[in-house]
Structures are given as C-alpha cells and as structure tokens.
C-alpha cells in the first residue's frame, strides 16, 4: 500500500479563503467520481462556507469532555474504517483536546497518509514553527498552535491562497470572518494593514522558496544543465582582492532592479592551497554579501573558469559578475584570462558582466616617496642582481676554465652578452642606479678576468675595447629607458590619484554634502596625517579658534591650535587656515591640499548658512504662531468673554424683572462661557510650554483604566463608549499629561461625531506597547491632511469658528511625544477617523494576547 498524497492550501491570515478553496476542490473531485469525505471542517458560522459543505459526505466527529465542556474532534478511527480515496481536514496546526488519539491534528493527518488516504488541508503562514518569532515581532502575538515546517514542506502540492490586505479588511468589516462584536478589535490589532502586508510577504517568499525547491529537484531528476531564467540569480566571482567589494555592491544594485533576485558570491581556491587571497579581505567581503542579503560560497577547483561556470549552472544562475583583469599587458601571452574565458564558454543562457574597478582602500593616497617608484623590494632585487650578479657570474665562468687562453669557455662575445643580460635585468628590477652600478662592475670584471692581458685593467685588443664600450652604452641606455618609464608611471599614478581626489571634491559639491568632519577625515586619510584642523580668527591680531578637527583621540597628539604649530598649513583667505600634523608634505601635494582647504571653507560657510536658515525658519514659525494667537485672542477668546459680559450686564440691569428660569439660563451661559474660556486658555498655556520646551514629564507606572475615565469629564456621558480591558499591562506615562492628551482627543472626536453615534475608546496590548484608540463616525480626514491636523491653530474643513483655536490635537501629540509615545490618525473602517495613541508598556509586564477567537480559519 502506497503512501497518500498531501495537498495544502496556504494563506497569509485567517479569512483569505483557504477553507472555501479546499471545499471547492472537494466538489470538483466528487464531480469526477472520486470517493471523498470531510474529515473535519469548521465553518465558524460563515454562511458561504457552510453552504459549500452541502453535498459532501462528512464523517461524524468524536465528542470529548474536557473541564466540564464537550468538544468535537476528527474521528481518525472512523476515517480509517471508512477508507475514502481523499479526506478533507481543515486547520493542520490545530491542537487536539486532551484525551484525543494524537496531540496535534497534523499527526492525525500523518496516520491517514500512511494508510494510503490522500489528504487536502489548510494552514496559515503564521502557524509554521520556524516563523514564530518573526510573526510575534510583526503582530505582537505569539502563536500557540504551530506545525513543523518539515510537515508542510513534505506536501506533494502547496497552493497559495492570496488576497490583498485591503480586500481582507473589507471582508472583516462586512462580518464575513469574525462575529460583529469582534470586528473592531480584530481590525485595530491583528488585522491592521501593516501586519497583513508583512504576513502576505512572508507567505509569498516562503511559497517562492518551496517552488524553487521543486524546480531544483525537477532539474536534478531530469539532468537539465541549461539555465532556466525563471528567477534572477547573480553569481559574483571573487578573487580575494580589494575589487571584490565593488563587484558585490554592483551586483546588489543589479539585484535591486528585479524583485526576488538573489546574490551568490563565490570564491574558487585551488586544491593545493596556493593563493594570493587575503583571508581578512575575504572575511570582510563575506560580511558585506550577507549584509546585502546574499550568500557566500567557497569552492575548490583547479580550472577557475570551469569551476565558476559549473557553480553558476548548478545554482541555475542567470548572470555572472566579474571584475576586469588585474594582469599586465604582457601577461596575456599566458592566456586570455578568467573573464574572457568565462564570457566565451558561458553560452547563450548566462549573461557575463565585466565590471571595471579601482584599488579599493588604496586609491585614495597620493604617492609621496620619490624613491618608491619601483617599490622597495624591486630596488633591493635590482642592486643584488646588478652588483652581486656579475661577481657570481665571474666565479662561475672562471671556475669552469673560461679564460682568454682557454677554449673551454663560451667565448668573449658570449661572456659580454651574459654580463649584458644581468645588466638589463638589474635595470628592469631597480632602475637607473642599479643598472649603472651593474655596468661599472661588469665592465671592470670583463676587463680584469676576460680580456688579455688578464688580471690587469689594460686592454690589448682594440676589438675588446669596442665591445666593452658598447656594453657600457647599452647598459646606460637601458637604465635610462627604464628610469624614464618609471618616472612616467609615477607621474601618471599621481595625476590619477589627484584626479580622483578632485573628482570626489566636485561630487561632494554637487551632492550638497555639508559635513565638515567627514571632509577633514578625508583629508587626514588622503595625506596620511595624524590630525587635521580648520582654524579661523576674526582679525589679524585675534586668537585662532578651531572650527572643526579630526584625529588626536586615544592618547594621540592634539590638533594644532595655531598654523605655526602644524607640520603643514594651508591658508584659506586672510583669516582661515587648514592645519595638519603628522609629517611634512612635499610641495607637489600642496596643490591638492589647496583644493581641500577651499572646499572646507565652503562647507563651513554652508553649515553656518544652514543654521541661520533654521533659526530664520524658527523665527518665522514663531511669528506665524503669534499672528495666529492674536487672531485667536481677537475672536475665539473674545467671544466667550462677550457672552459672559452680556449675561452679567443683563443680570445687573434694574429695568427688567428676570424670572428664575431666565436667571438660571443666564447663569448657565456664564458658566459655559467660563468653561470655554478656561479650556482655550489651558490649551494656549500648554502649547506655550511645548514651544519653549519646558514640559518635563514625571513618568510612573499606572493602569489606563485609572486615567482614561477621568479624561472624559468634559464630554456628555452618553457620547463615549469605553472598552478598557482589565488585563492590559500598565503603561509608563505621566498621568497628568496623559489625561490632558486623552481629553483633547476625545473632545475632538465628540465634536465631529454625528449626534446619534457614540465615540469608541478602546485599548489593546501589542508586544511592548499599548495602544489607545479613539474612533468616531464623523466625516473623516483625507490622507493628505492627516499630518496637518496636528499642527497648531489648524482646524480642518469648515469647522465653526467657535469650536476652538485648533490646538487640541497639537497639544495631545506634543504631550504624547514628551512621554515617549506617538499619536497618529487612521481611517475608521466604515467611515470616520480613529486617533491611535501608542504608549510604552511598563517593563517587566508580559504582553497580553488580544481578545480574539482561539481558532480562526477561512
């Protein structure tokens, strides 16, 4: 008997339609004549799901008693006895009631599969065991019911049931998922747009990985070696050199252009372990790849191009990124190089990108040592070959009997060529001086040992004189050519470095960079200095002050306080200078230093102009607030004052005999006017405190249900519905500021709510935060105006002038931020606006699961 097949409908959240899709599949199979039963499906009162159960045979459930209540679970024995071809089993991650045959429903499904019964089931992405921590960080809810990833991965078919967050929230608002009394809590907590979008992305990515596994398995089973470009995979070939960082970043930019692209960095080493790669640089590149979301691979291979192509085809890559070769021109005689070979052998299914690069982390510095054109090691090798080489060659020739009187040697002409070879080699290695020394030493040895008369410095044969003269001339010529080439290379390197530095400065100007410290740090790195400081003074006799400096930390020397104290100083105008300490720079470097100094002065001026612009903006904002305040005083404050004065004047009048009802009405008007005046003045004072930064919250732990009811005293009792669960964690707030903020929010909501609708004030815990939501059914606010309503003296729409000065929400947000919280506006499902006040939960209090059903499936 073979094992049954498992098909799973995977969803991002409850309500996307997994159960409906499973039942639709059941009807299709029954219509095809398949023997199918319903092992367990719970419709949770959803009418459309319940209708889909009609016409399908259902196996009776097993009843279990637990803690005085009766529960029903799938009867595994009954399904096995019935032995259908297919069984529908909902909620794969469900935990069975104690006393059941198995602890988990997926274990029940395993029994059915082992018995040869095909199973169609459902599961949500948040129930996968490996994603528990991720889902908790997103939603603030820890999933109690989970299923091992391996159980789902072993499924023969996985089908994603997808739905946009907006459509799912609409289904929730219409009552198609939970009961009506749970809708508001669900929409405010678990079913928020951000949560649903993140869960949807998790489901899509997990399904994409599973599809990729199916694809790799299929390609392996059918021995398919060609690339199928179903998904962009970019392989970066690394050599361990500094250009690797450039290649990785370039590949990351390429991957960012296509959704779902992957980066795979590979370093191929020879099996003998002989490599020029820097382990430290490879470690840095591995970290960079992983930070960019890619993977690093270390591969052993003798044929580098072949191993790279084999790896790329093995991972079904679509693109290969390689750096342009670092080899010299003459080294191409040994072969075309890795890049050219890979491009030639890649075939039509692999795109090869050759990326140009510079010497990363080495291209900044300017060459400073004149004697270092050829490098210290080359100079030493040149002197050894130029001086010791002729001596060793002489010992070798004389030891073999090579003398003018003997025929055993190679002959004088060949001896001259051997010495000339050493001379040319010394010139190639060490330049002019080692070559001249080699020519001098070689000519003396030739004269003394190999031209008659030997062991004297005289030359008898004129031909030998010509030969030695030509030898010296050729040696000097070769040395001159090599030295000229070295000087030209040195100059080109300097010009290249200078152009890179100047290009950086020009780019910083175009990008509008304003960090003086970053520019000074660039100067210090470029010229290898210990400290760099930008000094300025007011006049010719005023003391110097430091506008900015870098270096001198960790016990090092302090930046110079005067240009005279620095090793290098570069004047910038009459009253500014760039001072550097560490070493003395050659004159040829001062041209680039002057450009840095000029740019530093520009950056300093830009920083000061920016600060002045910010101060001007603050002054303009202050003027705007003062103007608005005057307008408020001229109208909104005078209106209640006028009403109070009119009522008092009426009561004091002796011309009219007021009845008790009239007097009571006038007194009520005075009281209302005084309350409005007190409220307006309170908001003005609070706004003044926020503007001047004098709000100092006294944070302590308190329950929301102690503060929120006190904040509702200014609104009619029937206008607010309060829903503050007792099990909420305490919050760390200033009770006085919180009460004032909540009062302003609630008063604003009541002001805009219809007369027959109450404002809902509810609270919930999400992870380490607590949210207080004030929802009204008013006209709402468009998204473009949601931030503007929190600005001072702003009243949205055609609010009546007597409704206040527009400070309530501004004060509420200011107080919330002062306590470390946040206040934002959202749309109320079905119309209206919801103010969300987010507060910090008190430390040490565990988060509480929102009041949602224990099980929720589609």
JSON list of N, CA, C and O in Angstrom, two decimals, residues 610-652:
[
{"chain": "A", "resi": 610, "resn": "UNK", "atom": "N", "xyz": [23.14, 77.19, 6.83]},
{"chain": "A", "resi": 610, "resn": "UNK", "atom": "CA", "xyz": [22.04, 76.27, 7.16]},
{"chain": "A", "resi": 610, "resn": "UNK", "atom": "C", "xyz": [21.50, 76.55, 8.55]},
{"chain": "A", "resi": 610, "resn": "UNK", "atom": "O", "xyz": [20.28, 76.56, 8.76]},
{"chain": "A", "resi": 611, "resn": "UNK", "atom": "N", "xyz": [22.41, 76.78, 9.53]},
{"chain": "A", "resi": 611, "resn": "UNK", "atom": "CA", "xyz": [21.96, 77.09, 10.88]},
{"chain": "A", "resi": 611, "resn": "UNK", "atom": "C", "xyz": [21.18, 78.41, 10.90]},
{"chain": "A", "resi": 611, "resn": "UNK", "atom": "O", "xyz": [20.15, 78.52, 11.58]},
{"chain": "A", "resi": 612, "resn": "UNK", "atom": "N", "xyz": [21.67, 79.40, 10.15]},
{"chain": "A", "resi": 612, "resn": "UNK", "atom": "CA", "xyz": [20.95, 80.67, 10.11]},
{"chain": "A", "resi": 612, "resn": "UNK", "atom": "C", "xyz": [19.58, 80.50, 9.46]},
{"chain": "A", "resi": 612, "resn": "UNK", "atom": "O", "xyz": [18.59, 81.11, 9.89]},
{"chain": "A", "resi": 613, "resn": "UNK", "atom": "N", "xyz": [19.52, 79.66, 8.41]},
{"chain": "A", "resi": 613, "resn": "UNK", "atom": "CA", "xyz": [18.22, 79.41, 7.77]},
{"chain": "A", "resi": 613, "resn": "UNK", "atom": "C", "xyz": [17.27, 78.71, 8.74]},
{"chain": "A", "resi": 613, "resn": "UNK", "atom": "O", "xyz": [16.07, 79.01, 8.77]},
{"chain": "A", "resi": 614, "resn": "UNK", "atom": "N", "xyz": [17.80, 77.76, 9.54]},
{"chain": "A", "resi": 614, "resn": "UNK", "atom": "CA", "xyz": [16.93, 77.10, 10.51]},
{"chain": "A", "resi": 614, "resn": "UNK", "atom": "C", "xyz": [16.43, 78.07, 11.57]},
{"chain": "A", "resi": 614, "resn": "UNK", "atom": "O", "xyz": [15.26, 78.02, 11.96]},
{"chain": "A", "resi": 615, "resn": "UNK", "atom": "N", "xyz": [17.34, 78.95, 12.02]},
{"chain": "A", "resi": 615, "resn": "UNK", "atom": "CA", "xyz": [16.89, 79.95, 13.01]},
{"chain": "A", "resi": 615, "resn": "UNK", "atom": "C", "xyz": [15.85, 80.89, 12.40]},
{"chain": "A", "resi": 615, "resn": "UNK", "atom": "O", "xyz": [14.88, 81.28, 13.06]},
{"chain": "A", "resi": 616, "resn": "UNK", "atom": "N", "xyz": [16.08, 81.27, 11.12]},
{"chain": "A", "resi": 616, "resn": "UNK", "atom": "CA", "xyz": [15.09, 82.12, 10.46]},
{"chain": "A", "resi": 616, "resn": "UNK", "atom": "C", "xyz": [13.75, 81.41, 10.34]},
{"chain": "A", "resi": 616, "resn": "UNK", "atom": "O", "xyz": [12.69, 82.02, 10.51]},
{"chain": "A", "resi": 617, "resn": "UNK", "atom": "N", "xyz": [13.80, 80.09, 10.05]},
{"chain": "A", "resi": 617, "resn": "UNK", "atom": "CA", "xyz": [12.55, 79.32, 9.97]},
{"chain": "A", "resi": 617, "resn": "UNK", "atom": "C", "xyz": [11.85, 79.28, 11.32]},
{"chain": "A", "resi": 617, "resn": "UNK", "atom": "O", "xyz": [10.62, 79.41, 11.40]},
{"chain": "A", "resi": 618, "resn": "UNK", "atom": "N", "xyz": [12.64, 79.09, 12.39]},
{"chain": "A", "resi": 618, "resn": "UNK", "atom": "CA", "xyz": [12.04, 79.09, 13.73]},
{"chain": "A", "resi": 618, "resn": "UNK", "atom": "C", "xyz": [11.41, 80.44, 14.04]},
{"chain": "A", "resi": 618, "resn": "UNK", "atom": "O", "xyz": [10.32, 80.52, 14.62]},
{"chain": "A", "resi": 619, "resn": "UNK", "atom": "N", "xyz": [12.11, 81.53, 13.67]},
{"chain": "A", "resi": 619, "resn": "UNK", "atom": "CA", "xyz": [11.54, 82.85, 13.92]},
{"chain": "A", "resi": 619, "resn": "UNK", "atom": "C", "xyz": [10.26, 83.05, 13.12]},
{"chain": "A", "resi": 619, "resn": "UNK", "atom": "O", "xyz": [9.28, 83.61, 13.62]},
{"chain": "A", "resi": 620, "resn": "UNK", "atom": "N", "xyz": [10.29, 82.59, 11.85]},
{"chain": "A", "resi": 620, "resn": "UNK", "atom": "CA", "xyz": [9.08, 82.72, 11.03]},
{"chain": "A", "resi": 620, "resn": "UNK", "atom": "C", "xyz": [7.94, 81.90, 11.61]},
{"chain": "A", "resi": 620, "resn": "UNK", "atom": "O", "xyz": [6.78, 82.35, 11.62]},
{"chain": "A", "resi": 621, "resn": "UNK", "atom": "N", "xyz": [8.25, 80.69, 12.11]},
{"chain": "A", "resi": 621, "resn": "UNK", "atom": "CA", "xyz": [7.21, 79.87, 12.73]},
{"chain": "A", "resi": 621, "resn": "UNK", "atom": "C", "xyz": [6.67, 80.56, 13.98]},
{"chain": "A", "resi": 621, "resn": "UNK", "atom": "O", "xyz": [5.46, 80.57, 14.25]},
{"chain": "A", "resi": 622, "resn": "UNK", "atom": "N", "xyz": [7.59, 81.16, 14.76]},
{"chain": "A", "resi": 622, "resn": "UNK", "atom": "CA", "xyz": [7.14, 81.88, 15.94]},
{"chain": "A", "resi": 622, "resn": "UNK", "atom": "C", "xyz": [6.25, 83.06, 15.58]},
{"chain": "A", "resi": 622, "resn": "UNK", "atom": "O", "xyz": [5.24, 83.32, 16.25]},
{"chain": "A", "resi": 623, "resn": "UNK", "atom": "N", "xyz": [6.62, 83.77, 14.52]},
{"chain": "A", "resi": 623, "resn": "UNK", "atom": "CA", "xyz": [5.79, 84.88, 14.08]},
{"chain": "A", "resi": 623, "resn": "UNK", "atom": "C", "xyz": [4.42, 84.39, 13.62]},
{"chain": "A", "resi": 623, "resn": "UNK", "atom": "O", "xyz": [3.39, 85.03, 13.87]},
{"chain": "A", "resi": 624, "resn": "UNK", "atom": "N", "xyz": [4.41, 83.23, 12.92]},
{"chain": "A", "resi": 624, "resn": "UNK", "atom": "CA", "xyz": [3.13, 82.69, 12.45]},
{"chain": "A", "resi": 624, "resn": "UNK", "atom": "C", "xyz": [2.25, 82.31, 13.64]},
{"chain": "A", "resi": 624, "resn": "UNK", "atom": "O", "xyz": [1.03, 82.58, 13.64]},
{"chain": "A", "resi": 625, "resn": "UNK", "atom": "N", "xyz": [2.88, 81.69, 14.66]},
{"chain": "A", "resi": 625, "resn": "UNK", "atom": "CA", "xyz": [2.09, 81.30, 15.83]},
{"chain": "A", "resi": 625, "resn": "UNK", "atom": "C", "xyz": [1.58, 82.54, 16.58]},
{"chain": "A", "resi": 625, "resn": "UNK", "atom": "O", "xyz": [0.44, 82.57, 17.05]},
{"chain": "A", "resi": 626, "resn": "UNK", "atom": "N", "xyz": [2.42, 83.56, 16.69]},
{"chain": "A", "resi": 626, "resn": "UNK", "atom": "CA", "xyz": [1.98, 84.78, 17.37]},
{"chain": "A", "resi": 626, "resn": "UNK", "atom": "C", "xyz": [0.83, 85.44, 16.62]},
{"chain": "A", "resi": 626, "resn": "UNK", "atom": "O", "xyz": [-0.13, 85.93, 17.21]},
{"chain": "A", "resi": 627, "resn": "UNK", "atom": "N", "xyz": [0.95, 85.44, 15.26]},
{"chain": "A", "resi": 627, "resn": "UNK", "atom": "CA", "xyz": [-0.14, 86.01, 14.47]},
{"chain": "A", "resi": 627, "resn": "UNK", "atom": "C", "xyz": [-1.43, 85.22, 14.68]},
{"chain": "A", "resi": 627, "resn": "UNK", "atom": "O", "xyz": [-2.52, 85.80, 14.84]},
{"chain": "A", "resi": 628, "resn": "UNK", "atom": "N", "xyz": [-1.32, 83.88, 14.66]},
{"chain": "A", "resi": 628, "resn": "UNK", "atom": "CA", "xyz": [-2.50, 83.06, 14.89]},
{"chain": "A", "resi": 628, "resn": "UNK", "atom": "C", "xyz": [-3.05, 83.26, 16.30]},
{"chain": "A", "resi": 628, "resn": "UNK", "atom": "O", "xyz": [-4.26, 83.25, 16.52]},
{"chain": "A", "resi": 629, "resn": "UNK", "atom": "N", "xyz": [-2.12, 83.43, 17.26]},
{"chain": "A", "resi": 629, "resn": "UNK", "atom": "CA", "xyz": [-2.56, 83.65, 18.62]},
{"chain": "A", "resi": 629, "resn": "UNK", "atom": "C", "xyz": [-3.34, 84.97, 18.74]},
{"chain": "A", "resi": 629, "resn": "UNK", "atom": "O", "xyz": [-4.37, 85.05, 19.42]},
{"chain": "A", "resi": 630, "resn": "UNK", "atom": "N", "xyz": [-2.86, 86.01, 18.08]},
{"chain": "A", "resi": 630, "resn": "UNK", "atom": "CA", "xyz": [-3.57, 87.28, 18.09]},
{"chain": "A", "resi": 630, "resn": "UNK", "atom": "C", "xyz": [-4.96, 87.13, 17.48]},
{"chain": "A", "resi": 630, "resn": "UNK", "atom": "O", "xyz": [-5.95, 87.69, 17.97]},
{"chain": "A", "resi": 631, "resn": "UNK", "atom": "N", "xyz": [-5.02, 86.36, 16.36]},
{"chain": "A", "resi": 631, "resn": "UNK", "atom": "CA", "xyz": [-6.33, 86.14, 15.75]},
{"chain": "A", "resi": 631, "resn": "UNK", "atom": "C", "xyz": [-7.25, 85.38, 16.69]},
{"chain": "A", "resi": 631, "resn": "UNK", "atom": "O", "xyz": [-8.46, 85.66, 16.79]},
{"chain": "A", "resi": 632, "resn": "UNK", "atom": "N", "xyz": [-6.67, 84.39, 17.42]},
{"chain": "A", "resi": 632, "resn": "UNK", "atom": "CA", "xyz": [-7.49, 83.62, 18.36]},
{"chain": "A", "resi": 632, "resn": "UNK", "atom": "C", "xyz": [-7.98, 84.51, 19.50]},
{"chain": "A", "resi": 632, "resn": "UNK", "atom": "O", "xyz": [-9.14, 84.43, 19.93]},
{"chain": "A", "resi": 633, "resn": "UNK", "atom": "N", "xyz": [-7.07, 85.35, 20.01]},
{"chain": "A", "resi": 633, "resn": "UNK", "atom": "CA", "xyz": [-7.46, 86.24, 21.10]},
{"chain": "A", "resi": 633, "resn": "UNK", "atom": "C", "xyz": [-8.53, 87.22, 20.64]},
{"chain": "A", "resi": 633, "resn": "UNK", "atom": "O", "xyz": [-9.48, 87.53, 21.37]},
{"chain": "A", "resi": 634, "resn": "UNK", "atom": "N", "xyz": [-8.35, 87.70, 19.37]},
{"chain": "A", "resi": 634, "resn": "UNK", "atom": "CA", "xyz": [-9.29, 88.70, 18.87]},
{"chain": "A", "resi": 634, "resn": "UNK", "atom": "C", "xyz": [-10.68, 88.14, 18.63]},
{"chain": "A", "resi": 634, "resn": "UNK", "atom": "O", "xyz": [-11.64, 88.89, 18.60]},
{"chain": "A", "resi": 635, "resn": "UNK", "atom": "N", "xyz": [-10.81, 86.84, 18.44]},
{"chain": "A", "resi": 635, "resn": "UNK", "atom": "CA", "xyz": [-12.14, 86.29, 18.15]},
{"chain": "A", "resi": 635, "resn": "UNK", "atom": "C", "xyz": [-12.54, 85.20, 19.14]},
{"chain": "A", "resi": 635, "resn": "UNK", "atom": "O", "xyz": [-13.51, 85.33, 19.89]},
{"chain": "A", "resi": 636, "resn": "UNK", "atom": "N", "xyz": [-11.75, 84.11, 19.17]},
{"chain": "A", "resi": 636, "resn": "UNK", "atom": "CA", "xyz": [-12.16, 82.94, 19.94]},
{"chain": "A", "resi": 636, "resn": "UNK", "atom": "C", "xyz": [-12.18, 83.22, 21.44]},
{"chain": "A", "resi": 636, "resn": "UNK", "atom": "O", "xyz": [-12.98, 82.64, 22.17]},
{"chain": "A", "resi": 637, "resn": "UNK", "atom": "N", "xyz": [-11.24, 84.07, 21.92]},
{"chain": "A", "resi": 637, "resn": "UNK", "atom": "CA", "xyz": [-11.26, 84.38, 23.34]},
{"chain": "A", "resi": 637, "resn": "UNK", "atom": "C", "xyz": [-12.28, 85.47, 23.66]},
{"chain": "A", "resi": 637, "resn": "UNK", "atom": "O", "xyz": [-12.87, 85.49, 24.75]},
{"chain": "A", "resi": 638, "resn": "UNK", "atom": "N", "xyz": [-12.46, 86.41, 22.73]},
{"chain": "A", "resi": 638, "resn": "UNK", "atom": "CA", "xyz": [-13.40, 87.50, 23.00]},
{"chain": "A", "resi": 638, "resn": "UNK", "atom": "C", "xyz": [-14.86, 87.03, 22.94]},
{"chain": "A", "resi": 638, "resn": "UNK", "atom": "O", "xyz": [-15.74, 87.62, 23.58]},
{"chain": "A", "resi": 639, "resn": "UNK", "atom": "N", "xyz": [-15.11, 85.97, 22.15]},
{"chain": "A", "resi": 639, "resn": "UNK", "atom": "CA", "xyz": [-16.49, 85.50, 22.02]},
{"chain": "A", "resi": 639, "resn": "UNK", "atom": "C", "xyz": [-17.07, 85.05, 23.36]},
{"chain": "A", "resi": 639, "resn": "UNK", "atom": "O", "xyz": [-18.15, 85.50, 23.76]},
{"chain": "A", "resi": 640, "resn": "UNK", "atom": "N", "xyz": [-16.40, 84.12, 24.09]},
{"chain": "A", "resi": 640, "resn": "UNK", "atom": "CA", "xyz": [-16.97, 83.76, 25.40]},
{"chain": "A", "resi": 640, "resn": "UNK", "atom": "C", "xyz": [-16.96, 84.92, 26.38]},
{"chain": "A", "resi": 640, "resn": "UNK", "atom": "O", "xyz": [-17.87, 85.04, 27.22]},
{"chain": "A", "resi": 641, "resn": "UNK", "atom": "N", "xyz": [-15.96, 85.82, 26.29]},
{"chain": "A", "resi": 641, "resn": "UNK", "atom": "CA", "xyz": [-15.94, 86.98, 27.17]},
{"chain": "A", "resi": 641, "resn": "UNK", "atom": "C", "xyz": [-17.15, 87.87, 26.90]},
{"chain": "A", "resi": 641, "resn": "UNK", "atom": "O", "xyz": [-17.79, 88.40, 27.84]},
{"chain": "A", "resi": 642, "resn": "UNK", "atom": "N", "xyz": [-17.47, 88.07, 25.61]},
{"chain": "A", "resi": 642, "resn": "UNK", "atom": "CA", "xyz": [-18.63, 88.90, 25.27]},
{"chain": "A", "resi": 642, "resn": "UNK", "atom": "C", "xyz": [-19.93, 88.28, 25.80]},
{"chain": "A", "resi": 642, "resn": "UNK", "atom": "O", "xyz": [-20.82, 88.98, 26.30]},
{"chain": "A", "resi": 643, "resn": "UNK", "atom": "N", "xyz": [-20.03, 86.94, 25.68]},
{"chain": "A", "resi": 643, "resn": "UNK", "atom": "CA", "xyz": [-21.23, 86.26, 26.17]},
{"chain": "A", "resi": 643, "resn": "UNK", "atom": "C", "xyz": [-21.35, 86.40, 27.69]},
{"chain": "A", "resi": 643, "resn": "UNK", "atom": "O", "xyz": [-22.45, 86.63, 28.23]},
{"chain": "A", "resi": 644, "resn": "UNK", "atom": "N", "xyz": [-20.21, 86.27, 28.39]},
{"chain": "A", "resi": 644, "resn": "UNK", "atom": "CA", "xyz": [-20.24, 86.40, 29.85]},
{"chain": "A", "resi": 644, "resn": "UNK", "atom": "C", "xyz": [-20.64, 87.83, 30.26]},
{"chain": "A", "resi": 644, "resn": "UNK", "atom": "O", "xyz": [-21.48, 88.04, 31.15]},
{"chain": "A", "resi": 645, "resn": "UNK", "atom": "N", "xyz": [-20.02, 88.82, 29.59]},
{"chain": "A", "resi": 645, "resn": "UNK", "atom": "CA", "xyz": [-20.33, 90.21, 29.92]},
{"chain": "A", "resi": 645, "resn": "UNK", "atom": "C", "xyz": [-21.80, 90.54, 29.66]},
{"chain": "A", "resi": 645, "resn": "UNK", "atom": "O", "xyz": [-22.47, 91.22, 30.47]},
{"chain": "A", "resi": 646, "resn": "UNK", "atom": "N", "xyz": [-22.34, 90.04, 28.52]},
{"chain": "A", "resi": 646, "resn": "UNK", "atom": "CA", "xyz": [-23.75, 90.31, 28.21]},
{"chain": "A", "resi": 646, "resn": "UNK", "atom": "C", "xyz": [-24.66, 89.71, 29.26]},
{"chain": "A", "resi": 646, "resn": "UNK", "atom": "O", "xyz": [-25.65, 90.33, 29.70]},
{"chain": "A", "resi": 647, "resn": "UNK", "atom": "N", "xyz": [-24.36, 88.48, 29.70]},
{"chain": "A", "resi": 647, "resn": "UNK", "atom": "CA", "xyz": [-25.20, 87.83, 30.71]},
{"chain": "A", "resi": 647, "resn": "UNK", "atom": "C", "xyz": [-25.12, 88.56, 32.04]},
{"chain": "A", "resi": 647, "resn": "UNK", "atom": "O", "xyz": [-26.14, 88.76, 32.73]},
{"chain": "A", "resi": 648, "resn": "UNK", "atom": "N", "xyz": [-23.89, 88.95, 32.44]},
{"chain": "A", "resi": 648, "resn": "UNK", "atom": "CA", "xyz": [-23.73, 89.66, 33.71]},
{"chain": "A", "resi": 648, "resn": "UNK", "atom": "C", "xyz": [-24.44, 91.01, 33.67]},
{"chain": "A", "resi": 648, "resn": "UNK", "atom": "O", "xyz": [-25.12, 91.43, 34.62]},
{"chain": "A", "resi": 649, "resn": "UNK", "atom": "N", "xyz": [-24.29, 91.73, 32.53]},
{"chain": "A", "resi": 649, "resn": "UNK", "atom": "CA", "xyz": [-24.96, 93.03, 32.40]},
{"chain": "A", "resi": 649, "resn": "UNK", "atom": "C", "xyz": [-26.48, 92.88, 32.48]},
{"chain": "A", "resi": 649, "resn": "UNK", "atom": "O", "xyz": [-27.17, 93.71, 33.07]},
{"chain": "A", "resi": 650, "resn": "UNK", "atom": "N", "xyz": [-27.00, 91.81, 31.90]},
{"chain": "A", "resi": 650, "resn": "UNK", "atom": "CA", "xyz": [-28.45, 91.58, 31.96]},
{"chain": "A", "resi": 650, "resn": "UNK", "atom": "C", "xyz": [-28.91, 91.33, 33.38]},
{"chain": "A", "resi": 650, "resn": "UNK", "atom": "O", "xyz": [-29.96, 91.81, 33.82]},
{"chain": "A", "resi": 651, "resn": "UNK", "atom": "N", "xyz": [-28.11, 90.53, 34.10]},
{"chain": "A", "resi": 651, "resn": "UNK", "atom": "CA", "xyz": [-28.50, 90.23, 35.48]},
{"chain": "A", "resi": 651, "resn": "UNK", "atom": "C", "xyz": [-28.43, 91.48, 36.37]},
{"chain": "A", "resi": 651, "resn": "UNK", "atom": "O", "xyz": [-29.21, 91.63, 37.31]},
{"chain": "A", "resi": 652, "resn": "UNK", "atom": "N", "xyz": [-27.50, 92.38, 36.09]},
{"chain": "A", "resi": 652, "resn": "UNK", "atom": "CA", "xyz": [-27.35, 93.59, 36.91]},
{"chain": "A", "resi": 652, "resn": "UNK", "atom": "C", "xyz": [-28.36, 94.67, 36.54]},
{"chain": "A", "resi": 652, "resn": "UNK", "atom": "O", "xyz": [-28.49, 95.68, 37.22]}
]
